[in-house]
Coordinates of C-alpha atoms and ligand atoms in Angstrom, one line a residue:
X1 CA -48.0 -157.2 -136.7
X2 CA -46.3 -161.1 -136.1
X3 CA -43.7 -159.5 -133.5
X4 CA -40.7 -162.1 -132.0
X5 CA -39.4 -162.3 -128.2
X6 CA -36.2 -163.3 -127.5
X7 CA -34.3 -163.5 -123.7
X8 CA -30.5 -164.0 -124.4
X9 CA -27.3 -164.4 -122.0
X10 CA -27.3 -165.2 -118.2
X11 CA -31.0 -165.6 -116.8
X12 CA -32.5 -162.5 -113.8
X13 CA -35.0 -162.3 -111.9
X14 CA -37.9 -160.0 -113.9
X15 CA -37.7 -161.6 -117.4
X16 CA -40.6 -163.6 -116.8
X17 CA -42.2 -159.9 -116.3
X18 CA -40.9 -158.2 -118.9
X19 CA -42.2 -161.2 -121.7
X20 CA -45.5 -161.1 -119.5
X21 CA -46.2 -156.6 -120.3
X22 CA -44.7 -157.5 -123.8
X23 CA -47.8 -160.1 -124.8
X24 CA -50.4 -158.3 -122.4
X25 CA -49.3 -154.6 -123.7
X26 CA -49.4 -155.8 -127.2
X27 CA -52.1 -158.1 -127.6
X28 CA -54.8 -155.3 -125.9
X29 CA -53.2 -152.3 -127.0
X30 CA -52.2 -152.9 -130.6
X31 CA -53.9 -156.4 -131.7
X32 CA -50.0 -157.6 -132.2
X33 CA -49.6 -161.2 -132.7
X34 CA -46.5 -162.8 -130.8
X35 CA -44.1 -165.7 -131.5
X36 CA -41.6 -166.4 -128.7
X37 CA -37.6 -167.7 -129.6
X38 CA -36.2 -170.1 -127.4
X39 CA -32.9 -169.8 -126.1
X40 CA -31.7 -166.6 -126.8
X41 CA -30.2 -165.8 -130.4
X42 CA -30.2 -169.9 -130.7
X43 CA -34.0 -169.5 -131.8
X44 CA -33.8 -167.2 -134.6
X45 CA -30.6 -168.7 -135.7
X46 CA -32.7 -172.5 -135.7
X47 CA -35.7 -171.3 -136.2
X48 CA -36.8 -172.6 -133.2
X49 CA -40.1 -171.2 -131.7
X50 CA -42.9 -171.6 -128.8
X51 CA -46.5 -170.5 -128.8
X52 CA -46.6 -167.1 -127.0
X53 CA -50.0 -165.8 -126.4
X54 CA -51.8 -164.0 -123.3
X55 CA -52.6 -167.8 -121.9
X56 CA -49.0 -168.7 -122.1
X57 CA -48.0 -165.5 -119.7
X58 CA -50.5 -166.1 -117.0
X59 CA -49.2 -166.6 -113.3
X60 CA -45.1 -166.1 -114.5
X61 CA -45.0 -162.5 -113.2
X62 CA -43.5 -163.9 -110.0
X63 CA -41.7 -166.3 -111.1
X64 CA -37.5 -166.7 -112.1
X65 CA -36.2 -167.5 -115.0
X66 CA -37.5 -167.2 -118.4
X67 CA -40.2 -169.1 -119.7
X68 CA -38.1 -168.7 -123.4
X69 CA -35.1 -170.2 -121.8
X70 CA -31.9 -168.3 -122.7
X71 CA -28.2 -169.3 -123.8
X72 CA -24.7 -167.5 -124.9
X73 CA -25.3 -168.7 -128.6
X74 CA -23.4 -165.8 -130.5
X75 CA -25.2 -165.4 -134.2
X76 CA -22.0 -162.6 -134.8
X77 CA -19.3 -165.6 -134.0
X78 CA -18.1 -167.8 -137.3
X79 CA -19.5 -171.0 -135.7
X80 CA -22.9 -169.6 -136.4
X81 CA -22.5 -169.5 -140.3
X82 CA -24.1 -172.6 -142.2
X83 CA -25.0 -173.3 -146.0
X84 CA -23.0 -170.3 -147.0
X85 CA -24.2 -167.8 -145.1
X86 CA -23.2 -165.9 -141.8
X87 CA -24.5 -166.3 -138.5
X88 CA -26.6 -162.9 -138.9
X89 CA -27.8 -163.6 -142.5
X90 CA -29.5 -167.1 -141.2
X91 CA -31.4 -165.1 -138.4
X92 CA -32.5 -162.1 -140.8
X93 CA -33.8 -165.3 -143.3
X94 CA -35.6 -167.5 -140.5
X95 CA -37.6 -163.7 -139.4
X96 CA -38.6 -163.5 -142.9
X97 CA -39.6 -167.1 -143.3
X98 CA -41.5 -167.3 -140.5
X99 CA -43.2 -163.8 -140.8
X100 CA -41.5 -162.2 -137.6
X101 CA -42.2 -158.3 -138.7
X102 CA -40.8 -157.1 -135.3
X103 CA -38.0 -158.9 -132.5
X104 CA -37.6 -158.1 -129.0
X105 CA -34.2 -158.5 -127.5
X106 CA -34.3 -158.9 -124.0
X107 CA -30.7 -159.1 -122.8
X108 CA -27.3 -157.4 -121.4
X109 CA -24.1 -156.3 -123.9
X110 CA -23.5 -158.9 -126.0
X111 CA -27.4 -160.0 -126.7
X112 CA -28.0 -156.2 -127.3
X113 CA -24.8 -156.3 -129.5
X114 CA -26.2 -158.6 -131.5
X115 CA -29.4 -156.4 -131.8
X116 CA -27.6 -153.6 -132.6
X117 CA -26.0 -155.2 -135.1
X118 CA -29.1 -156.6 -136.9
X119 CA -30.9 -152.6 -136.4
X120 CA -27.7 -151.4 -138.4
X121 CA -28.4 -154.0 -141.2
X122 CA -31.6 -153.6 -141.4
X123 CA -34.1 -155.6 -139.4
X124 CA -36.3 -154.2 -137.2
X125 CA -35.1 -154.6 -133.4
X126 CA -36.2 -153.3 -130.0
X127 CA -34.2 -154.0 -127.3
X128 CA -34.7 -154.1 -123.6
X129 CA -31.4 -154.0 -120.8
X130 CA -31.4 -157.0 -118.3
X131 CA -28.5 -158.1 -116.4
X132 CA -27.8 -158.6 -112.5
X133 CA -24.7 -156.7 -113.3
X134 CA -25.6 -153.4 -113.7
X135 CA -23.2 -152.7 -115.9
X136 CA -24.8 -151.2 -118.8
X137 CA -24.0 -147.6 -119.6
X138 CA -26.9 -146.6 -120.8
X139 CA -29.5 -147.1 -118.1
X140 CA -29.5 -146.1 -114.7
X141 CA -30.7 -149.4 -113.2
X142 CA -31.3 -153.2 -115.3
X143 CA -33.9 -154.9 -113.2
X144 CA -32.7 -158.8 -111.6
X145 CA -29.8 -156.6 -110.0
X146 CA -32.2 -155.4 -106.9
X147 CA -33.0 -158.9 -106.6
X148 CA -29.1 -159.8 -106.5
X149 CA -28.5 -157.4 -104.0
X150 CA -31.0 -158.4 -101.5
X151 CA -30.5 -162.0 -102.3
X152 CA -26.8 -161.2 -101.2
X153 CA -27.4 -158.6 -98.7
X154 CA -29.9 -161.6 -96.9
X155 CA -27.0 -163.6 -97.1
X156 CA -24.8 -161.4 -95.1
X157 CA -26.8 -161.2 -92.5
X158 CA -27.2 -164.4 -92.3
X159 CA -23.2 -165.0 -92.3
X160 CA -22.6 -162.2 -89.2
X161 CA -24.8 -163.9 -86.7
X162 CA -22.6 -167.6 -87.1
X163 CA -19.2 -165.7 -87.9
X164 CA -20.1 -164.1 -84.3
X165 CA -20.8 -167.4 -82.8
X166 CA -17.6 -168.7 -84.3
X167 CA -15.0 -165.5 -83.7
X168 CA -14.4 -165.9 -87.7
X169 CA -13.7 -164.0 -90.9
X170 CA -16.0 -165.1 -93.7
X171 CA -15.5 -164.0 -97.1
X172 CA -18.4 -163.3 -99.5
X173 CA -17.9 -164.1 -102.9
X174 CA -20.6 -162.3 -105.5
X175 CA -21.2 -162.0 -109.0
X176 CA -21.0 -158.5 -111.3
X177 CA -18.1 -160.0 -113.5
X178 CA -16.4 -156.5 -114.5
X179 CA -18.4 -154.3 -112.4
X180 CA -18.7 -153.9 -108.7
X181 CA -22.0 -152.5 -108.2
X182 CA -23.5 -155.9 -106.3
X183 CA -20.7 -155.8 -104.0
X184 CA -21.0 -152.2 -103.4
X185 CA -24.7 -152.2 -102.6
X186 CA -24.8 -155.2 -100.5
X187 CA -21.8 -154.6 -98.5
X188 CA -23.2 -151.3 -98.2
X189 CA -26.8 -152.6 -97.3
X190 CA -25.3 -155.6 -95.3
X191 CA -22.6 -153.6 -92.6
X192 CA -19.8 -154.9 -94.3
X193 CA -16.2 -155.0 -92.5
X194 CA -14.8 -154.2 -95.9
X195 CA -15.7 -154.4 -99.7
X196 CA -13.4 -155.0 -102.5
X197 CA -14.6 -154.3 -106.1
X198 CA -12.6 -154.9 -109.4
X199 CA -12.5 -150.8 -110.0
X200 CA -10.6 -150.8 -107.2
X201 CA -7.9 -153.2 -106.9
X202 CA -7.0 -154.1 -103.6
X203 CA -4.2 -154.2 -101.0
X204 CA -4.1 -157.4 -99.2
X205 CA -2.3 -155.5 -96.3
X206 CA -4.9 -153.2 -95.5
X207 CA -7.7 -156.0 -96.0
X208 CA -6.1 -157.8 -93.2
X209 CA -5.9 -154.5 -91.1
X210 CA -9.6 -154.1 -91.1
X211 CA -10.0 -157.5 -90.4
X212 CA -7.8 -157.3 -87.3
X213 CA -9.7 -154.0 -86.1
X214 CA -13.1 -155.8 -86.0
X215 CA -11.8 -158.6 -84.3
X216 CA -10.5 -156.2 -81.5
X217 CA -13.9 -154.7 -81.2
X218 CA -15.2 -158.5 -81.0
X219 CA -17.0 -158.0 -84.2
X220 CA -16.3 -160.9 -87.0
X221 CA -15.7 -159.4 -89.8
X222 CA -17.5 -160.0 -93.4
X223 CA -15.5 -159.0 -96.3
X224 CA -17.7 -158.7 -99.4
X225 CA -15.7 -159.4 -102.4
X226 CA -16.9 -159.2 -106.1
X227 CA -16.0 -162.1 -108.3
X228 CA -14.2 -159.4 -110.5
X229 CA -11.8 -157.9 -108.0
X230 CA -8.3 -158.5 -107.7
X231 CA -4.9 -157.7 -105.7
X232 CA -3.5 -155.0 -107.0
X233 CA -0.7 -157.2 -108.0
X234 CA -2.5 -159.4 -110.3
X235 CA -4.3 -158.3 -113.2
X236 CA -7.5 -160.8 -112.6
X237 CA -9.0 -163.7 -111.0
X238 CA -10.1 -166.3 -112.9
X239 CA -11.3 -169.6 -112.5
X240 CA -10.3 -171.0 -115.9
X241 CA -9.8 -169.7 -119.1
X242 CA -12.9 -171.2 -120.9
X243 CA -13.9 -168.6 -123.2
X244 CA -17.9 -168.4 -124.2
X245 CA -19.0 -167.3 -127.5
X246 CA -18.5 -163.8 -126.6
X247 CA -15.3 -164.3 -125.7
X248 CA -15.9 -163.6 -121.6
X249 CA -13.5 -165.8 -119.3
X250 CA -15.2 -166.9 -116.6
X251 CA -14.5 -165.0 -113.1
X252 CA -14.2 -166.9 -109.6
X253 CA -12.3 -168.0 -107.2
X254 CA -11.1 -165.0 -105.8
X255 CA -13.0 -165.3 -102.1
X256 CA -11.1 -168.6 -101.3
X257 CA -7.6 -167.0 -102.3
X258 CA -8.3 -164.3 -99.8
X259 CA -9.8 -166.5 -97.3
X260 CA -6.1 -168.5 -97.2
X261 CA -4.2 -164.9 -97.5
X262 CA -6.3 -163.8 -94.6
X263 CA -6.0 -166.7 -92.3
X264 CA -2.2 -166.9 -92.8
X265 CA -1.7 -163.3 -92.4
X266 CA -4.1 -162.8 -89.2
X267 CA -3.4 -166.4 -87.8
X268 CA -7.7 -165.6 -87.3
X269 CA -10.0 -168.3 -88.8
X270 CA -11.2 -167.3 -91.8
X271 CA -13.9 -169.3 -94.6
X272 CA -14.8 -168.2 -98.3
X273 CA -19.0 -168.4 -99.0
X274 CA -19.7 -168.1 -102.7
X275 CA -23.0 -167.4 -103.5
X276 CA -22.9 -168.0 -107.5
X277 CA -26.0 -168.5 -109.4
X278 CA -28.4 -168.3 -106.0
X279 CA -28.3 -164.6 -107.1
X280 CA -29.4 -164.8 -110.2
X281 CA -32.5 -167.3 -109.3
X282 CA -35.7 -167.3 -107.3
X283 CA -38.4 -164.7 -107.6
X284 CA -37.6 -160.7 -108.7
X285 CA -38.6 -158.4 -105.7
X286 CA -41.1 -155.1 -106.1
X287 CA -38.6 -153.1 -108.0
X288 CA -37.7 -155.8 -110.0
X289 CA -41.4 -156.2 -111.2
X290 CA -42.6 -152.8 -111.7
X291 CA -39.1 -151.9 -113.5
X292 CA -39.2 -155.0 -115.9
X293 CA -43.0 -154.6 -116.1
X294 CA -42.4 -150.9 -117.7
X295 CA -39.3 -151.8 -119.8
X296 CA -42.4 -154.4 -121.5
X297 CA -44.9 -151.7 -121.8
X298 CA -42.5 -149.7 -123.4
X299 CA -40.8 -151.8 -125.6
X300 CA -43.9 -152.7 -127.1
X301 CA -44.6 -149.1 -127.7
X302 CA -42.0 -148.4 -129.1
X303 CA -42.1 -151.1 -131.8
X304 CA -45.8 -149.6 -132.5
X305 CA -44.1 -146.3 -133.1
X306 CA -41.0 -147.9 -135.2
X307 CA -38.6 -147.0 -133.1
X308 CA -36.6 -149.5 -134.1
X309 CA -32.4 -149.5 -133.4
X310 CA -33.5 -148.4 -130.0
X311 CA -33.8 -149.5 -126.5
X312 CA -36.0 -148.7 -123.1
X313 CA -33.7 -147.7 -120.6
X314 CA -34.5 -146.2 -116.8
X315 CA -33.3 -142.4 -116.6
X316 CA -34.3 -141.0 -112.7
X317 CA -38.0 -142.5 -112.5
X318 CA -38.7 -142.2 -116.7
X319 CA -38.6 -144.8 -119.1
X320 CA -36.9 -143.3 -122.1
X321 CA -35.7 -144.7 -125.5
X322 CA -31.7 -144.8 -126.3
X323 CA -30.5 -146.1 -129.6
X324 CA -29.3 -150.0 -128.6
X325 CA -24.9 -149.2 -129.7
X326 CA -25.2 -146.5 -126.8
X327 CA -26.2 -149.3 -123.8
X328 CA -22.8 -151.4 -125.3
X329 CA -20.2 -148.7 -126.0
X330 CA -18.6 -149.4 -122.7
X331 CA -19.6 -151.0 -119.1
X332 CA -20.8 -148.7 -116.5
X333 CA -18.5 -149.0 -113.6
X334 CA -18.6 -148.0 -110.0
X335 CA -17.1 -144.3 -109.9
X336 CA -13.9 -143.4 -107.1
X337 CA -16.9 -141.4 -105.5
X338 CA -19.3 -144.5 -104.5
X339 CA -16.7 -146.9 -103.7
X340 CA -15.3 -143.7 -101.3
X341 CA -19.0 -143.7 -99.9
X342 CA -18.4 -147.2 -98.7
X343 CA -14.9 -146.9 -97.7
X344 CA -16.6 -144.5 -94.2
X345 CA -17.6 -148.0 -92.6
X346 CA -14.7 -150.2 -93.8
X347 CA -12.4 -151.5 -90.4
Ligands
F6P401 O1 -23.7 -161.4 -116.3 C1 -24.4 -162.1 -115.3 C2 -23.5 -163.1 -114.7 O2 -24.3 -163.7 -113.6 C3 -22.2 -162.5 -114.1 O3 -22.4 -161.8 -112.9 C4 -21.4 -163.8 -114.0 O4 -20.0 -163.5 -114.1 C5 -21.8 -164.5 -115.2 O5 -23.1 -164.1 -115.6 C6 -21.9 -166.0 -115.0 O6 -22.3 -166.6 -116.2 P1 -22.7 -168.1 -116.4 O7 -24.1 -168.3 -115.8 O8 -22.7 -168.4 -117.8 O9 -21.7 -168.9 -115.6

């Protein structure tokens, strides 16, 4: 079997690892043959392919990135369609042409979308949850987000020892877009003064009242903020209102506005540290690797078993298969219950 890889959307830590038990799983196992796409959906929908063989896998389970590259291309939007025929027809028709039996789509909601939407018409798709996020519904971890987290939860520490030195308030700014689950576990793994998540809109008032209290116990404070989160006056922050081909605005922006609330409110010093894509690069930790390393082993498994529609997902310690429109029916969000957890050590 001639079976196609594919790593769509943003880029975590662990895809590297996942493409690696793919190829290594498949070529020993079942004799499969593999052909990789670069660039996400952009290489089915161009045909564009690289040589992906047990040599080409050597030495990347460490590594970041994805040796496939990756992009937002959406085959489902009407930009896709070309010499009459849609964006998912072309893709279905470049598989066939170059004799792709099987794909592997390695990617969050909208590259799994997209899978789902080629299983329902037809073609035969595995698909495997990635995302720093978190946010998919349908497993109970996506490896790259451990990495996140102790990427951010490093730079916490990092930020108490000079906000002591300099009696100031700094403001951490991460990623999660909707969800607040990197906030939440590295404001919880970091000691932070508070944590604001966008389940959870906040009250700039209080904010400032925790910040006050740590400054009387001549603690600085570190406010961890997701890039989602918002006042609960304002519906969302967002740095502009560039949409990309899934239609996702792009979040930001937010840690600076609360840096200039804080330090007018307070009259205390207070500085915004956004730590953007650093989470999302650099090597996967342990977890990261042995959970990306099963999802591979079992993707490949289950395309020997034509299980196809369906993805690997994490359930307690098993790898289990859900059919692919389960992980994208909605986001998994931080329950009242969690973010409660974390609210014990706020102030
Ligand atoms: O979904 C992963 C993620 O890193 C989000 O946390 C973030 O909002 C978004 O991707 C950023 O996307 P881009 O790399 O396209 O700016």
């Amino acid at each position: 079997m001639r079976v196609g890889v594919l790593t769509g959307g943003g880029d975590c830590p662990g895809l590297n690892a996942v493409i690696r038990a793919i190829v290594r799983t498949g070529a020993l196992d079942h004799d499969f043959e593999f052909v990789g796409f670069r660039d996400g959906w952009r290489g089915p929908l161009e045909a564009d392919i690289q040589a992906l063989d047990v040599n080409a896998v050597r030495g990347i389970l460490p590594r970041g990135g994805t040796i496939l590259g990756s992009s937002r291309t959406n085959p489902l939007a009407d930009s896709a369609a070309a010499g009459g025929r849609s964006g998912l027809e072309r893709v279905g028709a470049n598989l066939e042409s170059l004799g792709v039996d099987a794909l592997i789509a390695i990617g969050g909601e909208d590259t799994l979308g997209v899978a789902g939407r080629l299983a329902d018409a037809g073609v035969r798709v595995v698909g495997v949850p990635k995302t720093i996020d978190n946010d998919l519904s349908a497993t109970d971890y996506t490896f790259g987000f451990d990495t996140a987290v102790n990427i951010a939860m490093e730079a916490i520490d990092r930020l108490h020892t000079t906000a002591e030195s300099h009696h100031r308030a700094l403001i951490v700014e991460v990623m999660g877009r909707h969800a607040g689950w990197i906030a939440l576990h590295a404001g919880l793994a970091g000691g932070a003064n508070v944590i604001l998540i966008p389940e959870h809109p906040f009250d700039i008032e209080e904010v400032c009242n925790y910040v006050e209290q740590r400054f009387k116990e001549h603690y600085a404070p570190i406010v961890v903020v997701a890039e989602g989160a918002h006042p609960k006056t304002i519906s969302s922050s967002v740095v502009d209102q560039q949409l990309d081909a899934f239609g996702h605005v792009r979040l930001g922006g937010v840690g600076q506005l609360l840096a200039e609330e804080i330090e007018r409110r307070t009259g205390k010093e207070a500085r915004a540290a956004v730590l953007g894509h650093i989470q999302r690069g650099g090597t996967p930790t342990a977890f990261d690797r042995v959970l990306a390393t099963r999802f591979g082993i079992h993707a490949i498994r289950a395309v020997a078993d034509g299980a196809f529609g369906q993805m690997v997902a994490l359930r307690g310690t098993d790898i289990v298969r859900v059919p692919i429109a389960e992980a994208t029916r909605e986001l998994k969000l931080v329950p009242p219950e969690r973010y409660a957890e974390a609210e014990i050590f706020f102030g």
